[in-house]
Amino acid sequence: MLLAASLALPFSASALTLDYKGFYDRMDKLYEPDVNRMKLVFYFNHRKQHRPCRIDDGAILSHGKRLPLLIGDDQQLLLPFDRSLRESSAVIRVELENENQCDFAMQLQAEVLDKTHYSAEDVADIQLQMNTLMRAYAGIGFGWLQPEVKGLTFTLSSHSNARFSTPGAEALVVDDNGRLTLTVDQFPAGAELVFSQAPHSISPLM
C-alpha cells in the first residue's frame, strides 16, 4: 500500500487505482483455442453522455517502477498480458476527464483484422465463441444465468456501408450511431455480408 501511494505522487489525488490482477485473470481466458476470435475492451464510460471518458494520464506501477500505459484511439486501456505483473501485485493508475461521471466498463468484442466479408458461418462461430466466453466469466455453475448472445452488432467505420452479396441487394439500414444488428437467420441462402470498409467493432447482440 505504501509503495503504491509513493509511486502515485505525480498523479492528482483523484486518480483511480485498479489492480492489474483482475485484468490479467480475464484476459487469460482469451488464450483458449475455442475463443480465438475474441478480445476484451477495457474503458471508462461517461454515464450521462454515453461515450468513453477521456484518459488524461496513466501508468502501470510495479516493483517501484512506472511503466507506460497505452491508450487506444477510443480511449480503451491497451494492457499487456504479463504474468510477472500479476505476481508482483501491479496496479494501474489513471486520471480521467470528469472522473466523477465515469464508470469502468468491459466489453467483449470479436477481432476485426480488416475483414470485410462475413458468411453466416462466420457470424455463427463468433456468436458461439461469445457465448462460450461469457459462460466462462459467469463461473462454474452460473453459466445458465448468463443471457444468451442472439446475434452481432457491427459498428461501421465512417462513410462505410454493408449489404448482402446477393445480386441487386441494397445497403442495409444502420442506426444513428452507425450500428448494424444482425442474426444468422437474416442471411439469404449462400450470401455473404459485405462491408465497403472493415467494421470498426463487432460486439454481442443480447
Coordinates of N, CA and C in Angstrom, one line a residue:
M1 N 0.8 -1.2 0.0 CA 0.0 0.0 0.0 C 0.9 1.3 0.0
L2 N 1.9 1.3 0.8 CA 2.8 2.5 0.9 C 3.5 2.6 -0.4
L3 N 3.9 1.5 -1.1 CA 4.6 1.6 -2.3 C 3.7 2.2 -3.4
A4 N 2.5 1.8 -3.5 CA 1.6 2.3 -4.5 C 1.4 3.8 -4.2
A5 N 1.2 4.2 -3.0 CA 1.0 5.6 -2.7 C 2.2 6.5 -3.0
S6 N 3.4 6.0 -2.7 CA 4.6 6.8 -3.1 C 4.8 6.9 -4.6
L7 N 4.5 5.8 -5.3 CA 4.6 5.8 -6.7 C 3.6 6.8 -7.4
A8 N 2.5 7.0 -6.7 CA 1.4 7.8 -7.4 C 1.6 9.3 -7.2
L9 N 2.7 9.7 -6.6 CA 2.8 11.1 -6.3 C 2.6 12.0 -7.5
P10 N 3.1 11.7 -8.8 CA 2.9 12.6 -9.9 C 1.4 12.7 -10.3
F11 N 0.6 11.8 -9.8 CA -0.8 11.9 -10.2 C -1.6 12.8 -9.2
S12 N -2.8 13.3 -9.6 CA -3.6 14.0 -8.7 C -4.2 13.1 -7.6
A13 N -4.8 13.7 -6.6 CA -5.4 12.9 -5.5 C -6.6 12.2 -6.0
S14 N -7.2 12.6 -7.1 CA -8.4 12.0 -7.6 C -8.1 10.8 -8.6
A15 N -6.8 10.5 -8.9 CA -6.5 9.4 -9.8 C -7.0 8.1 -9.2
L16 N -7.5 7.3 -10.2 CA -8.0 6.0 -9.8 C -6.9 4.9 -9.8
T17 N -7.0 4.0 -8.8 CA -6.1 2.8 -8.8 C -6.9 1.5 -9.0
L18 N -6.4 0.7 -9.9 CA -7.0 -0.5 -10.3 C -6.0 -1.7 -10.2
D19 N -6.4 -2.8 -9.6 CA -5.5 -3.9 -9.5 C -5.3 -4.6 -10.9
Y20 N -4.1 -4.8 -11.3 CA -3.8 -5.5 -12.6 C -4.3 -6.9 -12.6
K21 N -4.3 -7.6 -11.4 CA -4.7 -9.0 -11.3 C -6.0 -9.3 -12.0
G22 N -7.0 -8.4 -11.7 CA -8.3 -8.7 -12.3 C -8.3 -8.6 -13.8
F23 N -7.6 -7.7 -14.4 CA -7.5 -7.7 -15.8 C -6.8 -8.9 -16.4
Y24 N -5.7 -9.3 -15.7 CA -5.0 -10.5 -16.2 C -5.8 -11.7 -16.2
D25 N -6.6 -11.9 -15.1 CA -7.4 -13.1 -15.0 C -8.5 -13.2 -16.0
R26 N -9.0 -12.0 -16.5 CA -10.0 -12.0 -17.5 C -9.3 -12.2 -18.9
M27 N -8.2 -11.6 -19.1 CA -7.5 -11.8 -20.4 C -7.0 -13.2 -20.6
D28 N -6.7 -13.9 -19.5 CA -6.2 -15.3 -19.5 C -7.1 -16.2 -20.2
K29 N -8.4 -16.0 -20.1 CA -9.4 -16.9 -20.7 C -9.4 -16.7 -22.2
L30 N -8.9 -15.6 -22.8 CA -8.9 -15.4 -24.2 C -7.9 -16.3 -24.9
Y31 N -7.0 -17.0 -24.2 CA -6.0 -17.8 -24.8 C -6.4 -19.2 -25.0
E32 N -7.7 -19.5 -24.7 CA -8.2 -20.9 -25.0 C -8.5 -21.0 -26.5
P33 N -8.2 -22.1 -27.1 CA -8.4 -22.3 -28.6 C -9.8 -22.1 -29.1
D34 N -10.8 -22.4 -28.2 CA -12.2 -22.3 -28.7 C -12.7 -20.9 -28.7
V35 N -11.9 -19.9 -28.3 CA -12.4 -18.5 -28.3 C -11.3 -17.6 -29.0
N36 N -10.7 -18.1 -30.0 CA -9.6 -17.5 -30.7 C -9.9 -16.2 -31.5
R37 N -11.2 -15.9 -31.6 CA -11.6 -14.7 -32.4 C -12.0 -13.6 -31.4
M38 N -11.8 -13.8 -30.1 CA -12.3 -12.8 -29.1 C -11.3 -11.9 -28.6
K39 N -11.7 -10.7 -28.1 CA -10.9 -9.8 -27.4 C -11.7 -9.1 -26.4
L40 N -11.1 -8.5 -25.4 CA -11.7 -7.7 -24.4 C -11.3 -6.2 -24.5
V41 N -12.3 -5.3 -24.4 CA -12.0 -3.9 -24.4 C -12.3 -3.3 -23.1
F42 N -11.3 -2.6 -22.5 CA -11.5 -2.0 -21.2 C -11.5 -0.5 -21.4
Y43 N -12.5 0.2 -20.8 CA -12.6 1.6 -20.9 C -13.4 2.2 -19.8
F44 N -13.6 3.5 -19.7 CA -14.5 4.1 -18.7 C -15.6 4.8 -19.5
N45 N -16.8 4.6 -19.1 CA -18.0 5.1 -19.8 C -18.5 6.3 -19.0
H46 N -18.8 7.4 -19.8 CA -19.4 8.6 -19.2 C -20.9 8.3 -19.1
R47 N -21.4 8.3 -17.8 CA -22.7 7.8 -17.6 C -23.8 8.7 -18.1
K48 N -23.5 10.0 -18.3 CA -24.5 10.9 -18.8 C -24.4 11.0 -20.4
Q49 N -23.2 11.1 -20.9 CA -23.0 11.3 -22.3 C -22.9 10.0 -23.1
H50 N -22.8 8.9 -22.4 CA -22.8 7.6 -23.1 C -21.7 7.5 -24.2
R51 N -20.5 7.9 -23.7 CA -19.3 7.8 -24.6 C -18.1 7.5 -23.7
P52 N -17.0 7.0 -24.3 CA -15.8 6.7 -23.4 C -15.3 8.0 -22.8
C53 N -14.9 8.0 -21.6 CA -14.3 9.1 -20.9 C -12.8 9.2 -21.4
R54 N -12.4 10.5 -21.5 CA -11.0 10.7 -22.0 C -10.1 10.4 -20.8
I55 N -9.0 9.6 -21.1 CA -8.0 9.3 -20.2 C -6.8 10.3 -20.3
D56 N -6.6 11.2 -19.3 CA -5.6 12.2 -19.4 C -4.2 11.7 -19.1
D57 N -4.1 10.7 -18.2 CA -2.8 10.2 -17.9 C -3.0 8.8 -17.3
G58 N -1.9 8.0 -17.4 CA -2.0 6.7 -16.8 C -0.6 6.0 -16.8
A59 N -0.5 5.0 -15.9 CA 0.7 4.2 -15.8 C 0.4 2.9 -15.1
I60 N 1.3 1.9 -15.3 CA 1.3 0.7 -14.6 C 2.4 0.7 -13.6
L61 N 2.1 0.5 -12.3 CA 3.1 0.6 -11.3 C 3.4 -0.8 -10.7
S62 N 4.7 -1.1 -10.8 CA 5.1 -2.5 -10.4 C 6.6 -2.4 -9.9
H63 N 6.8 -3.0 -8.7 CA 8.2 -3.2 -8.2 C 8.9 -1.8 -8.2
G64 N 8.3 -0.8 -7.8 CA 8.9 0.5 -7.8 C 9.2 1.2 -9.1
K65 N 8.6 0.6 -10.1 CA 8.8 1.2 -11.5 C 7.5 1.7 -12.0
R66 N 7.6 2.7 -12.9 CA 6.4 3.2 -13.5 C 6.5 2.8 -15.0
L67 N 5.6 2.0 -15.5 CA 5.6 1.5 -16.9 C 4.5 2.3 -17.6
P68 N 4.7 2.5 -18.9 CA 3.7 3.3 -19.7 C 2.4 2.5 -19.8
L69 N 1.3 3.2 -19.8 CA 0.0 2.7 -20.1 C -0.4 3.2 -21.4
L70 N -0.6 2.2 -22.4 CA -1.0 2.6 -23.7 C -2.5 2.8 -23.8
I71 N -2.9 3.8 -24.5 CA -4.4 4.2 -24.6 C -4.7 4.2 -26.1
G72 N -5.8 3.5 -26.5 CA -6.2 3.3 -27.8 C -7.0 4.6 -28.3
D73 N -7.3 4.6 -29.6 CA -7.9 5.8 -30.2 C -9.3 6.0 -29.6
D74 N -10.0 4.9 -29.1 CA -11.3 5.1 -28.5 C -11.2 5.1 -27.0
Q75 N -10.0 5.5 -26.5 CA -9.8 5.7 -25.0 C -9.9 4.4 -24.3
Q76 N -9.6 3.3 -24.9 CA -9.5 2.0 -24.2 C -8.1 1.7 -23.7
L77 N -8.1 1.0 -22.6 CA -6.8 0.6 -22.0 C -6.2 -0.6 -22.7
L78 N -5.0 -0.4 -23.3 CA -4.3 -1.4 -24.0 C -3.3 -2.1 -23.1
L79 N -3.7 -3.1 -22.4 CA -2.9 -3.7 -21.3 C -2.1 -4.9 -21.8
P80 N -0.8 -5.0 -21.3 CA 0.0 -6.2 -21.6 C -0.6 -7.4 -20.9
F81 N -0.4 -8.6 -21.5 CA -0.7 -9.8 -20.8 C 0.6 -10.4 -20.2
D82 N 0.9 -10.1 -19.0 CA 2.2 -10.3 -18.4 C 2.0 -10.9 -17.0
R83 N 2.3 -12.2 -16.8 CA 2.1 -12.9 -15.5 C 3.0 -12.2 -14.4
S84 N 4.2 -11.7 -14.8 CA 5.0 -11.1 -13.8 C 4.4 -9.9 -13.2
L85 N 3.6 -9.2 -13.9 CA 2.8 -8.0 -13.3 C 1.8 -8.5 -12.4
R86 N 1.1 -9.6 -12.7 CA 0.1 -10.2 -11.8 C 0.8 -10.6 -10.5
E87 N 1.9 -11.3 -10.6 CA 2.6 -11.9 -9.4 C 3.2 -10.8 -8.5
S88 N 3.5 -9.6 -9.1 CA 4.1 -8.5 -8.4 C 3.0 -7.6 -7.8
S89 N 1.7 -8.0 -8.0 CA 0.6 -7.1 -7.5 C 0.7 -5.7 -8.1
A90 N 0.9 -5.7 -9.4 CA 1.0 -4.4 -10.0 C -0.4 -3.7 -10.0
V91 N -0.4 -2.4 -10.0 CA -1.6 -1.6 -10.1 C -1.6 -0.7 -11.3
I92 N -2.8 -0.3 -11.7 CA -2.9 0.7 -12.8 C -3.5 2.0 -12.3
R93 N -2.8 3.1 -12.6 CA -3.3 4.4 -12.1 C -3.7 5.2 -13.3
V94 N -4.9 5.8 -13.3 CA -5.4 6.6 -14.4 C -6.0 7.9 -13.9
E95 N -5.8 8.9 -14.6 CA -6.5 10.2 -14.4 C -7.5 10.4 -15.6
L96 N -8.7 10.7 -15.2 CA -9.8 10.8 -16.2 C -10.4 12.2 -16.2
E97 N -10.8 12.6 -17.4 CA -11.7 13.7 -17.6 C -13.0 13.5 -16.9
N98 N -13.4 14.4 -16.0 CA -14.7 14.2 -15.3 C -14.8 12.9 -14.6
E99 N -13.8 12.6 -13.8 CA -13.8 11.2 -13.1 C -15.1 10.9 -12.4
N100 N -15.7 11.8 -11.8 CA -16.9 11.5 -11.0 C -18.1 11.1 -11.9
Q101 N -18.0 11.3 -13.2 CA -19.1 10.9 -14.1 C -18.7 9.6 -14.9
C102 N -17.6 9.0 -14.5 CA -17.1 7.8 -15.3 C -17.2 6.5 -14.5
D103 N -17.7 5.5 -15.2 CA -17.8 4.1 -14.7 C -16.9 3.2 -15.5
F104 N -16.2 2.3 -14.8 CA -15.4 1.3 -15.5 C -16.3 0.4 -16.3
A105 N -15.9 0.0 -17.5 CA -16.7 -0.9 -18.4 C -15.7 -1.9 -19.1
M106 N -16.2 -3.0 -19.3 CA -15.5 -4.1 -20.0 C -16.5 -4.6 -21.1
Q107 N -16.0 -4.7 -22.3 CA -16.9 -5.2 -23.4 C -16.2 -6.3 -24.1
L108 N -16.9 -7.4 -24.4 CA -16.4 -8.5 -25.2 C -16.7 -8.1 -26.7
Q109 N -15.6 -8.3 -27.5 CA -15.7 -8.0 -28.9 C -15.0 -9.1 -29.7
A110 N -15.3 -9.1 -31.0 CA -14.6 -10.0 -31.9 C -13.5 -9.2 -32.6
E111 N -12.4 -9.9 -32.9 CA -11.3 -9.3 -33.6 C -11.8 -9.0 -35.0
V112 N -11.4 -7.8 -35.6 CA -11.9 -7.4 -36.9 C -10.8 -7.8 -37.9
L113 N -9.6 -7.3 -37.7 CA -8.4 -7.6 -38.6 C -8.7 -7.3 -40.0
D114 N -9.3 -6.2 -40.3 CA -9.5 -5.7 -41.7 C -10.4 -6.6 -42.5
K115 N -11.1 -7.5 -41.9 CA -12.0 -8.4 -42.6 C -13.3 -7.6 -43.1
T116 N -13.6 -7.8 -44.4 CA -14.8 -7.1 -44.9 C -15.9 -8.0 -45.4
H117 N -15.6 -9.4 -45.4 CA -16.7 -10.3 -45.9 C -16.9 -11.3 -44.7
Y118 N -18.2 -11.5 -44.4 CA -18.6 -12.4 -43.3 C -19.7 -13.3 -43.8
S119 N -19.5 -14.6 -43.7 CA -20.5 -15.6 -44.1 C -21.4 -15.8 -42.9
A120 N -22.5 -16.5 -43.1 CA -23.4 -16.9 -42.0 C -22.6 -17.8 -41.0
E121 N -21.7 -18.6 -41.5 CA -20.9 -19.5 -40.7 C -20.0 -18.6 -39.8
D122 N -19.4 -17.6 -40.3 CA -18.6 -16.7 -39.5 C -19.3 -16.1 -38.4
V123 N -20.5 -15.6 -38.7 CA -21.4 -14.9 -37.7 C -21.7 -16.0 -36.6
A124 N -22.1 -17.2 -37.0 CA -22.5 -18.2 -36.1 C -21.3 -18.6 -35.2
D125 N -20.1 -18.7 -35.8 CA -18.9 -19.0 -35.0 C -18.6 -17.9 -34.0
I126 N -18.6 -16.7 -34.4 CA -18.4 -15.6 -33.5 C -19.4 -15.6 -32.3
Q127 N -20.6 -15.8 -32.7 CA -21.7 -15.8 -31.7 C -21.4 -17.0 -30.7
L128 N -21.0 -18.1 -31.2 CA -20.8 -19.3 -30.3 C -19.6 -19.0 -29.4
Q129 N -18.5 -18.4 -29.9 CA -17.4 -18.0 -29.1 C -17.7 -17.0 -28.0
M130 N -18.6 -16.1 -28.3 CA -19.0 -15.1 -27.3 C -19.8 -15.7 -26.2
N131 N -20.7 -16.6 -26.6 CA -21.4 -17.4 -25.5 C -20.5 -18.2 -24.7
T132 N -19.6 -18.9 -25.3 CA -18.6 -19.7 -24.6 C -17.8 -18.9 -23.5
L133 N -17.3 -17.7 -24.0 CA -16.5 -16.9 -23.1 C -17.4 -16.3 -22.0
M134 N -18.6 -15.9 -22.3 CA -19.4 -15.2 -21.3 C -19.8 -16.3 -20.2
R135 N -20.1 -17.5 -20.6 CA -20.3 -18.5 -19.6 C -19.1 -18.8 -18.7
A136 N -17.9 -18.7 -19.3 CA -16.7 -18.9 -18.6 C -16.6 -17.8 -17.5
Y137 N -16.9 -16.6 -17.9 CA -16.8 -15.5 -17.0 C -17.8 -15.5 -15.9
A138 N -19.0 -16.1 -16.2 CA -20.0 -16.3 -15.2 C -19.6 -17.2 -14.1
G139 N -18.7 -18.1 -14.4 CA -18.2 -19.0 -13.3 C -18.9 -20.4 -13.4
I140 N -18.3 -21.4 -12.7 CA -18.8 -22.7 -12.7 C -20.2 -22.7 -12.0
G141 N -21.1 -23.3 -12.6 CA -22.5 -23.5 -12.0 C -23.4 -22.3 -12.2
F142 N -22.8 -21.2 -12.8 CA -23.6 -20.0 -13.0 C -23.8 -19.6 -14.5
G143 N -23.3 -20.5 -15.4 CA -23.4 -20.2 -16.8 C -24.8 -20.1 -17.3
W144 N -25.7 -20.8 -16.7 CA -27.1 -20.8 -17.1 C -27.8 -19.5 -16.8
L145 N -27.2 -18.7 -15.9 CA -27.7 -17.4 -15.5 C -27.3 -16.3 -16.6
Q146 N -26.3 -16.6 -17.4 CA -25.8 -15.6 -18.3 C -26.8 -15.5 -19.5
P147 N -27.2 -14.3 -19.9 CA -28.1 -14.1 -21.0 C -27.4 -14.6 -22.3
E148 N -28.1 -15.1 -23.2 CA -27.6 -15.7 -24.5 C -27.3 -14.6 -25.5
V149 N -26.2 -14.7 -26.2 CA -25.9 -13.8 -27.3 C -26.8 -14.3 -28.5
K150 N -27.7 -13.4 -29.0 CA -28.6 -13.7 -30.0 C -28.1 -13.4 -31.4
G151 N -27.1 -12.5 -31.5 CA -26.6 -12.1 -32.8 C -25.4 -11.2 -32.6
L152 N -25.1 -10.4 -33.6 CA -23.9 -9.5 -33.5 C -24.3 -8.0 -33.8
T153 N -23.6 -7.1 -33.2 CA -23.7 -5.7 -33.5 C -22.4 -5.3 -34.2
F154 N -22.5 -4.8 -35.4 CA -21.4 -4.3 -36.2 C -21.5 -2.8 -36.1
T155 N -20.4 -2.2 -35.6 CA -20.3 -0.7 -35.7 C -19.5 -0.4 -36.9
L156 N -20.1 0.4 -37.8 CA -19.4 0.6 -39.1 C -18.4 1.8 -39.0
S157 N -17.4 1.8 -39.8 CA -16.5 2.9 -39.9 C -17.2 4.0 -40.6
S158 N -16.7 5.2 -40.5 CA -17.3 6.4 -41.1 C -17.3 6.2 -42.6
H159 N -18.5 6.6 -43.2 CA -18.7 6.6 -44.7 C -18.6 5.1 -45.2
S160 N -18.9 4.2 -44.4 CA -18.9 2.8 -44.8 C -20.4 2.3 -44.9
N161 N -20.6 1.2 -45.7 CA -21.9 0.6 -45.8 C -21.8 -0.9 -45.8
A162 N -22.9 -1.6 -45.6 CA -22.9 -3.0 -45.7 C -24.1 -3.5 -46.4
R163 N -23.9 -4.6 -47.1 CA -25.0 -5.2 -47.9 C -24.7 -6.7 -48.0
F164 N -25.7 -7.5 -48.4 CA -25.5 -8.9 -48.7 C -25.0 -9.0 -50.1
S165 N -24.4 -10.1 -50.4 CA -23.7 -10.3 -51.7 C -24.7 -10.8 -52.8
T166 N -26.0 -10.9 -52.5 CA -26.9 -11.3 -53.5 C -27.1 -10.2 -54.5
P167 N -27.3 -10.5 -55.8 CA -27.5 -9.5 -56.9 C -28.6 -8.5 -56.6
G168 N -28.2 -7.2 -56.7 CA -29.2 -6.2 -56.5 C -29.5 -5.8 -55.1
A169 N -28.8 -6.4 -54.2 CA -29.0 -6.1 -52.7 C -28.7 -4.7 -52.4
E170 N -29.6 -4.1 -51.6 CA -29.4 -2.7 -51.2 C -28.6 -2.6 -49.9
A171 N -28.1 -1.4 -49.6 CA -27.3 -1.2 -48.4 C -28.3 -1.5 -47.2
L172 N -27.7 -2.1 -46.2 CA -28.5 -2.5 -45.0 C -28.6 -1.2 -44.1
V173 N -29.7 -1.2 -43.4 CA -30.0 0.0 -42.6 C -29.2 0.0 -41.3
V174 N -28.5 1.1 -41.0 CA -27.8 1.2 -39.7 C -28.5 2.3 -38.9
D175 N -28.2 2.3 -37.6 CA -28.8 3.4 -36.7 C -28.0 4.6 -36.7
D176 N -28.4 5.6 -36.0 CA -27.8 6.9 -36.0 C -26.3 6.9 -35.5
N177 N -26.0 5.8 -34.8 CA -24.6 5.6 -34.3 C -23.8 4.7 -35.1
G178 N -24.3 4.4 -36.3 CA -23.5 3.6 -37.3 C -23.5 2.1 -36.9
R179 N -24.5 1.7 -36.2 CA -24.6 0.3 -35.8 C -25.6 -0.5 -36.6
L180 N -25.1 -1.7 -37.0 CA -25.9 -2.7 -37.7 C -26.1 -3.9 -36.8
T181 N -27.3 -4.3 -36.5 CA -27.5 -5.6 -35.8 C -28.0 -6.7 -36.7
L182 N -27.5 -7.9 -36.5 CA -27.8 -8.9 -37.4 C -27.8 -10.3 -36.7
T183 N -28.7 -11.2 -37.1 CA -28.7 -12.6 -36.7 C -28.4 -13.5 -37.8
V184 N -28.0 -14.7 -37.6 CA -27.7 -15.7 -38.6 C -28.9 -15.9 -39.5
D185 N -30.1 -16.0 -39.0 CA -31.3 -16.3 -39.8 C -31.7 -15.2 -40.8
Q186 N -31.0 -14.0 -40.7 CA -31.3 -12.9 -41.6 C -30.5 -13.1 -42.9
F187 N -29.5 -14.0 -43.0 CA -28.7 -14.2 -44.2 C -29.5 -14.9 -45.3
P188 N -29.5 -14.3 -46.5 CA -30.1 -15.0 -47.6 C -29.2 -16.3 -47.9
A189 N -29.8 -17.3 -48.4 CA -29.1 -18.6 -48.6 C -27.8 -18.3 -49.5
G190 N -26.7 -18.8 -49.0 CA -25.4 -18.7 -49.7 C -24.8 -17.3 -49.8
A191 N -25.4 -16.3 -49.2 CA -24.9 -14.9 -49.3 C -23.9 -14.6 -48.2
E192 N -23.1 -13.7 -48.5 CA -22.1 -13.1 -47.5 C -22.5 -11.7 -47.1
L193 N -22.1 -11.3 -46.0 CA -22.3 -9.9 -45.6 C -21.0 -9.2 -46.0
V194 N -21.2 -8.1 -46.8 CA -20.0 -7.4 -47.4 C -20.0 -6.0 -46.9
F195 N -18.9 -5.5 -46.3 CA -18.7 -4.1 -45.9 C -17.8 -3.4 -46.9
S196 N -18.1 -2.2 -47.2 CA -17.2 -1.4 -48.0 C -15.9 -1.1 -47.3
Q197 N -15.9 -1.0 -46.0 CA -14.7 -1.0 -45.2 C -14.9 -1.9 -44.0
A198 N -13.8 -2.4 -43.5 CA -13.9 -3.3 -42.3 C -14.6 -2.6 -41.2
P199 N -15.5 -3.3 -40.5 CA -16.3 -2.7 -39.4 C -15.3 -2.2 -38.3
H200 N -15.7 -1.2 -37.6 CA -14.9 -0.6 -36.5 C -14.9 -1.6 -35.4
S201 N -16.0 -2.2 -35.1 CA -16.0 -3.2 -34.0 C -17.2 -4.2 -34.2
I202 N -17.1 -5.3 -33.5 CA -18.1 -6.3 -33.5 C -18.4 -6.7 -32.1
S203 N -19.6 -6.5 -31.6 CA -19.9 -6.8 -30.2 C -21.2 -7.7 -30.1
P204 N -21.5 -8.2 -29.0 CA -22.7 -9.1 -28.9 C -24.0 -8.4 -29.0
L205 N -25.0 -9.0 -29.6 CA -26.4 -8.6 -29.6 C -27.1 -9.5 -28.6
M206 N -27.6 -8.9 -27.5 CA -28.2 -9.8 -26.4 C -29.7 -9.8 -26.6

